[in-house]
């Protein structure tokens, strides 16, 4: 059974601070995705990482896939209130036929 | 861009009633997924379809739950004899390939409250 853990579960920071959230598993995934979800809405894809060691940047967000393709991190530089939300990581397995989600990191950025 | 549509967005029902949710995926996506999400948790897999074939069902999907995708287009998720523990957000997603990986596009979800 594939399981993903995320840490921290909750994070409350001031605008302008930097933060990193982590996604860990004992399983190897074909790819790993990060989604952001706002209250009452479905998750929205931020990025997909496919190759071990891969780093992708999306404006102030930096995503890294672990060398063994079992873990990932999301780093946000100079957080803004608009970054507030639930950040979910999801691992693709079974040759892309299915996805398992972590429990999420709930981020609150205070102005 | 039609996206993934779900209906209804909200449903309040009494325990013991049946409810049905509908999902219209992005038209060119062959795979369609149903997930359930409770407050403060990540989405939990329920079932998925490749075209009209239901290829996998979670153990979470009890006998009271049934899903169909009759013509490989829209899908329905029915819950019979609802229980309070069924209260959750039911998310539908369809998948596409981006940069060599399959990714999910979600609908806005159908929130079920069982009184």
Coordinates of C-alpha atoms in Angstrom, one line a residue:
Chain A
X1 CA 0.0 0.0 0.0
X2 CA 1.4 3.3 -1.0
X3 CA 1.3 6.0 1.7
X4 CA 2.5 9.6 1.7
X5 CA 3.2 11.6 4.7
X6 CA 3.4 15.4 4.8
X7 CA 5.0 17.7 7.3
X8 CA 4.2 20.0 8.9
X9 CA 0.5 19.5 9.1
X10 CA -0.1 23.1 9.9
X11 CA 2.0 26.2 9.4
X12 CA 1.2 29.8 10.2
X13 CA 3.8 32.4 9.2
X14 CA 4.1 36.1 8.6
X15 CA 4.1 37.6 5.1
X16 CA 7.6 37.8 3.7
X17 CA 8.9 34.7 5.5
X18 CA 10.3 31.6 3.8
X19 CA 9.0 28.1 4.4
X20 CA 9.5 24.5 3.3
X21 CA 7.0 21.6 3.4
X22 CA 7.9 18.0 3.0
X23 CA 6.3 15.0 1.4
X24 CA 7.8 11.5 2.3
X25 CA 7.1 7.9 1.4
X26 CA 8.7 4.5 1.6
X27 CA 7.4 3.8 -2.0
X28 CA 8.9 4.8 -5.3
X29 CA 6.6 6.8 -7.6
X30 CA 6.6 7.4 -11.3
X31 CA 6.0 11.0 -10.7
X32 CA 5.0 13.3 -7.9
X33 CA 2.6 16.2 -8.1
X34 CA 1.8 19.2 -5.9
X35 CA -1.6 20.6 -5.7
X36 CA -3.1 23.6 -3.9
X37 CA -6.6 23.5 -2.6
X38 CA -8.7 26.4 -1.3
X39 CA -11.8 25.9 0.9
X40 CA -14.8 24.5 -0.9
X41 CA -12.9 23.9 -4.2
X42 CA -11.1 21.0 -5.8
X43 CA -7.3 20.7 -5.8
X44 CA -5.5 22.6 -8.5
X45 CA -2.2 21.3 -10.0
X46 CA 0.9 23.3 -9.3
X47 CA 3.7 21.2 -10.7
X48 CA 4.7 17.6 -11.7
X49 CA 8.2 16.2 -11.1
X50 CA 9.2 13.1 -12.9
X51 CA 13.0 12.6 -12.7
X52 CA 14.9 11.8 -9.5
X53 CA 16.7 14.9 -8.3
X54 CA 14.6 17.2 -10.5
X55 CA 14.1 20.8 -9.4
X56 CA 11.3 23.0 -10.8
X57 CA 10.6 26.6 -10.1
X58 CA 7.3 28.4 -10.4
X59 CA 7.8 32.0 -9.5
X60 CA 8.5 32.0 -5.7
X61 CA 7.8 28.3 -5.4
X62 CA 10.6 25.7 -5.8
X63 CA 9.9 22.0 -6.0
X64 CA 12.4 19.2 -5.7
X65 CA 12.0 15.5 -6.3
X66 CA 14.2 13.2 -4.2
X67 CA 16.9 11.2 -6.0
X68 CA 15.2 7.9 -5.2
X69 CA 11.8 9.3 -6.2
X70 CA 10.3 8.6 -2.8
X71 CA 10.1 12.2 -1.4
X72 CA 9.7 15.8 -2.4
X73 CA 9.8 19.3 -1.0
X74 CA 8.1 22.6 -1.7
X75 CA 9.9 25.8 -0.7
X76 CA 8.2 29.1 -0.8
X77 CA 10.2 32.3 -0.8
X78 CA 8.8 35.5 0.6
X79 CA 5.3 34.1 1.3
X80 CA 2.3 36.2 0.6
X81 CA -1.3 36.0 1.9
X82 CA -2.3 34.7 -1.5
X83 CA -0.2 31.6 -0.8
X84 CA -2.7 30.5 2.0
X85 CA -4.2 27.1 1.3
X86 CA -3.9 23.4 1.7
X87 CA -0.9 22.0 -0.1
X88 CA -1.2 18.4 -1.2
X89 CA 1.4 16.1 -2.7
X90 CA 0.3 13.1 -4.8
X91 CA 2.3 10.2 -6.0
X92 CA 1.6 8.5 -9.3
X93 CA 1.9 4.7 -9.3
X94 CA 0.9 1.6 -11.1
X95 CA 2.1 3.0 -14.4
X96 CA 0.1 6.1 -14.1
X97 CA -3.2 4.4 -13.4
X98 CA -3.6 5.7 -10.0
X99 CA -2.6 8.4 -7.5
X100 CA -2.2 8.5 -3.7
X101 CA -2.5 11.7 -1.8
X102 CA -0.8 12.9 1.4
X103 CA -2.9 14.4 4.2
X104 CA -1.8 18.0 3.2
X105 CA -0.1 20.9 4.8
X106 CA -2.4 23.7 5.7
X107 CA -0.6 27.0 5.3
X108 CA -1.7 30.4 6.6
X109 CA 0.2 33.5 5.7
X110 CA -0.7 36.5 7.8
X111 CA -0.4 40.0 6.5
Chain B
X1 CA -12.3 25.5 -21.4
X2 CA -15.1 23.4 -19.9
X3 CA -13.0 21.8 -17.2
X4 CA -14.4 19.1 -15.0
X5 CA -18.0 19.7 -13.8
X6 CA -19.7 18.2 -10.8
X7 CA -23.3 18.4 -9.8
X8 CA -24.8 19.1 -7.3
X9 CA -22.2 21.3 -5.5
X10 CA -24.0 20.7 -2.2
X11 CA -26.4 18.1 -1.0
X12 CA -28.0 17.8 2.4
X13 CA -29.9 14.6 3.0
X14 CA -31.3 12.6 5.9
X15 CA -29.8 9.4 7.0
X16 CA -31.1 6.4 5.0
X17 CA -31.8 8.4 1.8
X18 CA -30.1 7.7 -1.5
X19 CA -28.0 10.3 -3.2
X20 CA -26.4 10.5 -6.7
X21 CA -23.6 12.7 -7.9
X22 CA -22.7 13.4 -11.5
X23 CA -19.3 14.2 -13.0
X24 CA -18.6 15.5 -16.5
X25 CA -14.9 15.1 -17.2
X26 CA -12.8 17.0 -19.8
X27 CA -14.0 15.4 -23.1
X28 CA -10.7 14.1 -24.4
X29 CA -9.7 12.5 -21.1
X30 CA -10.2 8.7 -21.0
X31 CA -9.6 8.2 -17.3
X32 CA -12.0 9.4 -14.6
X33 CA -11.5 9.1 -10.9
X34 CA -13.6 9.5 -7.8
X35 CA -12.1 10.6 -4.5
X36 CA -13.6 11.4 -1.1
X37 CA -12.2 14.1 1.2
X38 CA -13.1 14.8 4.8
X39 CA -12.2 17.9 6.6
X40 CA -8.5 18.4 7.2
X41 CA -7.5 15.3 5.2
X42 CA -6.2 14.6 1.7
X43 CA -8.4 13.0 -1.0
X44 CA -8.9 9.3 -0.5
X45 CA -9.3 7.1 -3.7
X46 CA -12.6 5.5 -4.3
X47 CA -12.6 4.2 -7.8
X48 CA -11.5 4.9 -11.4
X49 CA -12.6 4.3 -15.0
X50 CA -10.8 3.8 -18.2
X51 CA -13.4 4.8 -20.7
X52 CA -16.5 2.9 -19.6
X53 CA -14.6 0.1 -17.7
X54 CA -14.3 0.4 -13.9
X55 CA -10.7 -0.8 -13.4
X56 CA -10.2 -0.4 -9.7
X57 CA -12.3 0.1 -6.5
X58 CA -11.0 0.9 -3.1
X59 CA -12.0 -1.1 0.0
X60 CA -13.5 2.2 1.1
X61 CA -16.2 1.7 -1.5
X62 CA -18.7 -0.4 0.5
X63 CA -21.7 -2.2 -1.1
X64 CA -23.8 1.0 -0.6
X65 CA -21.6 2.8 -3.1
X66 CA -21.8 2.3 -6.8
X67 CA -20.3 4.2 -9.7
X68 CA -21.0 4.0 -13.4
X69 CA -19.6 5.5 -16.6
X70 CA -22.0 4.1 -19.1
X71 CA -20.7 5.6 -22.4
X72 CA -17.3 6.5 -21.3
X73 CA -18.2 10.1 -20.9
X74 CA -20.0 11.4 -17.7
X75 CA -20.0 9.3 -14.5
X76 CA -22.3 9.0 -11.6
X77 CA -21.6 8.0 -8.0
X78 CA -24.6 6.7 -6.0
X79 CA -24.7 6.2 -2.3
X80 CA -27.6 4.1 -1.0
X81 CA -28.9 4.3 2.6
X82 CA -26.6 7.2 3.5
X83 CA -25.0 7.2 6.9
X84 CA -23.6 10.2 8.9
X85 CA -20.1 8.9 8.2
X86 CA -20.7 9.5 4.5
X87 CA -20.6 13.2 5.0
X88 CA -17.7 14.4 3.0
X89 CA -16.6 16.2 -0.2
X90 CA -16.8 13.9 -3.2
X91 CA -14.3 14.9 -5.8
X92 CA -14.2 13.8 -9.4
X93 CA -11.1 14.2 -11.6
X94 CA -10.0 13.2 -15.1
X95 CA -6.4 12.6 -16.1
X96 CA -4.1 13.8 -18.9
X97 CA -0.5 13.4 -19.7
X98 CA 1.8 16.4 -19.0
X99 CA 5.6 16.3 -19.4
X100 CA 5.5 12.5 -19.4
X101 CA 3.4 12.1 -16.3
X102 CA -0.3 11.6 -15.7
X103 CA -1.9 14.4 -13.8
X104 CA -5.4 15.0 -12.5
X105 CA -7.8 17.9 -13.2
X106 CA -10.3 18.1 -10.5
X107 CA -13.9 19.4 -10.4
X108 CA -15.0 21.7 -7.6
X109 CA -16.5 18.8 -5.7
X110 CA -19.9 17.8 -4.4
X111 CA -20.2 18.3 -0.6
X112 CA -22.5 15.9 1.1
X113 CA -24.0 16.4 4.5
X114 CA -26.0 13.6 6.0
X115 CA -28.2 14.6 9.0

